[in-house]
Amino acid sequence: MTRICGPCLRVLVVASLVAVSAGAAEKLHSILDHGAKPDGVTLCTAAIQKAIERCAADGGGTVRLPAGSWLTGTVFLRSGVTLQLDAGCTLLGSTNRVDYLHRKSDDPPGAAPTVHDLIVGDKLERIAIRGAGKIDGNGSVWRDPKGKRPKAIMLSSCRDVLVEGIRIESTGSWAQHYRNCDRVTLRGITVFNHATFNNDGLDVDSCRDVTITGCNIDSDDDALCLKSTSTLPCENVTISDCKISSHCNGIKMGTESGGGFLNIKISNCAVSSPKRSKVIYGRQRGLAGIALEIVDGGKMDNVSVSDVEIEGVSVPIFVRLGNRARIYKPATAKPGVGTLQNITLRNITARGCSAIGCSITGQPDHPVRNITLENIRLGFEGGEGKTALAKPVQERPTSYPESTMFGTLPAWGFYCRHAHGLNFRNVQLRTDQPDQRHAVVCDDAENVTLDKLDAQFSAGAAPLIRLVQIRNFLLRGSRPEVPGGTLLSLEGSETKQIKLQDNDLSLVGKVAETSPNVPADAIPRQPKP
């Protein structure tokens, strides 16, 4: 069988979408021809649907929504149809529940309830929603957190999808949901979603071959979120050049993670705290800038996040392998613990983050594997004393994963537990205020390398790096400034093969302190600085 290379496939996909647009120019259908009125009061659902059906019957083309306010309930796209929202057009969601057609939900137990949403497509091909107009979901009227609330766009099991240029705001639930779709391009979409509960910005769920670029998303709930609600993974996704703000998580994989996330590349994005909205979920400043989560038995593999600037969020980086084990279909067996491996975070800069600290955590006997952080510059508020050092960090395997789930961590920089293959290269950690906690804690980990670590030390603070039950650790090429303090704290009977190589320790008061149960040969004798 002849295989098409990735770049060639992308060219073919773009060509097919261009063909849709070209065809649309030849077959233009206006909703005005079917009785729609642009007054924001007259219900235009039937007129819009008639235009879509006529367009599809003619072999496809474009349904045009000119400038004006068009009130509507659920409308269904058809294969080969482009929905064109002209500049000055507002597709306004009805506030009457009966205008939204109900569907038999195949969402998993515990998912947010929904009705048949505003723009819906199921098992379609060659579809597009584009233009300079906007979709306003009238979301402020949908205030029942347990009630059924409409999304603006819901596309399921579709192929060759383009959504481009539009603005989405104030929806009843998520702004847009793409589930089990193939070859999806989301380009230049603007989202402002702060109307009600579950106001996500963009959700891609168990889809394949997805490109997201040039989007500007400001949402109360998770902003740009990859999910795998079913056992199918989210696979071959490229995200670039997006601006993101959220009271919850900026860039997120999860929480739904039954299938997992494979071959994901994220680059050239900016994440910040929302500036113009009140909090419904989360925190004013936001939760995590980057959240990578597997908690429902799926597999995360080959994920790259690079060139991301983060400002003001609570926690810049959160990586979690948990065991919530949510099932997709009723009466099916719960999944086992999934896997999270081969993750690279490179060229990440963060400023003004809270004192909580970043965490990278697996489960006992189920470690996260091969996690690399390279060229990382993180700034935290700091200012914590030693109280958090005495509080054990609970495992919480079945809890909802969130960057705040462990409370204030014993490390103001990175807390890492249950990890095999953890590589820090050229990582700089700073606090605005002196902090008495460790900069880095590693617990139950092996093959850990800290190469050119540059972490701030505050006078009177705990040892800069704490190692608990660590097997094969290397600190290399670093010049720690720990005057009058201790560089390493070693604990645990399994701690061994602790190596220091090519470091300048001239500004270190004491290289290491060890607990009584640490083997005598865990760390070689060090020359005096």
Short mmCIF file of N, CA and C in Angstrom, two decimals, residues 9-10 156-161 178-186 203-212 226-228 232-238 260-264:
data_model
loop_
_atom_site.label_atom_id
_atom_site.label_comp_id
_atom_site.label_asym_id
_atom_site.label_seq_id
_atom_site.Cartn_x
_atom_site.Cartn_y
_atom_site.Cartn_z
N LEU A 9 0.26 14.93 2.87
CA LEU A 9 -1.11 14.78 3.34
C LEU A 9 -1.70 16.13 3.71
N ARG A 10 -0.90 16.98 4.38
CA ARG A 10 -1.40 18.30 4.76
C ARG A 10 -1.75 19.13 3.53
N SER A 156 -19.21 15.98 15.22
CA SER A 156 -18.88 14.63 15.65
C SER A 156 -18.70 13.72 14.44
N SER A 157 -17.59 12.97 14.45
CA SER A 157 -17.31 11.97 13.40
C SER A 157 -17.34 12.60 12.01
N CYS A 158 -16.77 13.77 11.88
CA CYS A 158 -16.70 14.47 10.58
C CYS A 158 -15.28 14.40 10.02
N ARG A 159 -15.19 14.62 8.71
CA ARG A 159 -13.90 14.61 8.04
C ARG A 159 -13.73 15.86 7.18
N ASP A 160 -12.50 16.35 7.13
CA ASP A 160 -12.17 17.54 6.35
C ASP A 160 -13.01 18.74 6.81
N VAL A 161 -12.61 19.26 7.96
CA VAL A 161 -13.34 20.33 8.65
C VAL A 161 -12.47 21.58 8.67
N TYR A 178 -15.11 19.30 19.04
CA TYR A 178 -14.85 18.47 17.86
C TYR A 178 -14.52 17.07 18.36
N ARG A 179 -15.38 16.10 18.04
CA ARG A 179 -15.21 14.76 18.61
C ARG A 179 -15.12 13.70 17.51
N ASN A 180 -14.07 12.89 17.62
CA ASN A 180 -13.86 11.78 16.69
C ASN A 180 -13.86 12.27 15.24
N CYS A 181 -13.20 13.39 14.99
CA CYS A 181 -13.12 13.95 13.65
C CYS A 181 -11.73 13.73 13.06
N ASP A 182 -11.65 13.74 11.74
CA ASP A 182 -10.39 13.58 11.03
C ASP A 182 -10.13 14.80 10.15
N ARG A 183 -8.87 15.19 10.12
CA ARG A 183 -8.41 16.27 9.25
C ARG A 183 -9.20 17.56 9.53
N VAL A 184 -8.86 18.15 10.65
CA VAL A 184 -9.54 19.35 11.14
C VAL A 184 -8.56 20.52 11.14
N THR A 185 -8.97 21.65 10.58
CA THR A 185 -8.18 22.88 10.64
C THR A 185 -8.99 23.96 11.35
N LEU A 186 -8.43 24.49 12.44
CA LEU A 186 -9.06 25.56 13.22
C LEU A 186 -8.10 26.74 13.18
N ASP A 203 -12.33 22.68 22.46
CA ASP A 203 -12.12 21.29 22.90
C ASP A 203 -12.04 20.36 21.70
N VAL A 204 -10.92 19.67 21.58
CA VAL A 204 -10.70 18.68 20.53
C VAL A 204 -10.62 17.32 21.21
N ASP A 205 -11.50 16.41 20.81
CA ASP A 205 -11.77 15.20 21.59
C ASP A 205 -11.64 13.96 20.69
N SER A 206 -10.62 13.15 20.94
CA SER A 206 -10.42 11.89 20.19
C SER A 206 -10.41 12.15 18.69
N CYS A 207 -9.72 13.20 18.27
CA CYS A 207 -9.61 13.53 16.84
C CYS A 207 -8.22 13.21 16.32
N ARG A 208 -8.11 13.17 14.98
CA ARG A 208 -6.86 12.83 14.33
C ARG A 208 -6.53 13.86 13.25
N ASP A 209 -5.23 14.17 13.15
CA ASP A 209 -4.74 15.09 12.11
C ASP A 209 -5.43 16.44 12.22
N VAL A 210 -5.09 17.14 13.29
CA VAL A 210 -5.71 18.43 13.62
C VAL A 210 -4.65 19.52 13.61
N THR A 211 -4.98 20.66 13.01
CA THR A 211 -4.12 21.83 13.04
C THR A 211 -4.89 22.99 13.66
N ILE A 212 -4.33 23.57 14.71
CA ILE A 212 -4.92 24.73 15.38
C ILE A 212 -3.88 25.85 15.34
N LEU A 226 -7.31 19.48 24.83
CA LEU A 226 -7.41 18.21 24.11
C LEU A 226 -7.96 17.17 25.07
N LYS A 227 -8.91 16.36 24.57
CA LYS A 227 -9.54 15.33 25.38
C LYS A 227 -9.55 14.01 24.61
N SER A 228 -9.73 12.93 25.33
CA SER A 228 -10.03 11.64 24.69
C SER A 228 -11.09 10.97 25.56
N LEU A 232 -10.55 6.11 22.03
CA LEU A 232 -9.76 6.54 20.88
C LEU A 232 -8.87 7.71 21.29
N PRO A 233 -7.59 7.70 20.94
CA PRO A 233 -6.71 8.80 21.34
C PRO A 233 -6.91 10.04 20.50
N CYS A 234 -6.48 11.16 21.04
CA CYS A 234 -6.30 12.37 20.26
C CYS A 234 -4.91 12.27 19.65
N GLU A 235 -4.81 12.34 18.33
CA GLU A 235 -3.58 11.91 17.67
C GLU A 235 -3.19 12.84 16.53
N ASN A 236 -1.89 13.11 16.43
CA ASN A 236 -1.34 13.94 15.35
C ASN A 236 -1.98 15.33 15.35
N VAL A 237 -1.72 16.07 16.42
CA VAL A 237 -2.28 17.41 16.61
C VAL A 237 -1.14 18.42 16.65
N THR A 238 -1.28 19.50 15.88
CA THR A 238 -0.31 20.60 15.88
C THR A 238 -1.02 21.88 16.29
N GLY A 260 -6.13 8.73 25.34
CA GLY A 260 -4.82 9.33 25.50
C GLY A 260 -4.50 10.33 24.41
N PHE A 261 -3.20 10.65 24.29
CA PHE A 261 -2.72 11.71 23.42
C PHE A 261 -1.41 11.27 22.79
N LEU A 262 -1.38 11.19 21.47
CA LEU A 262 -0.22 10.68 20.75
C LEU A 262 0.22 11.69 19.70
N ASN A 263 1.51 11.95 19.67
CA ASN A 263 2.10 12.81 18.63
C ASN A 263 1.46 14.20 18.63
N ILE A 264 1.68 14.92 19.71
CA ILE A 264 1.12 16.26 19.89
C ILE A 264 2.28 17.26 19.88
#
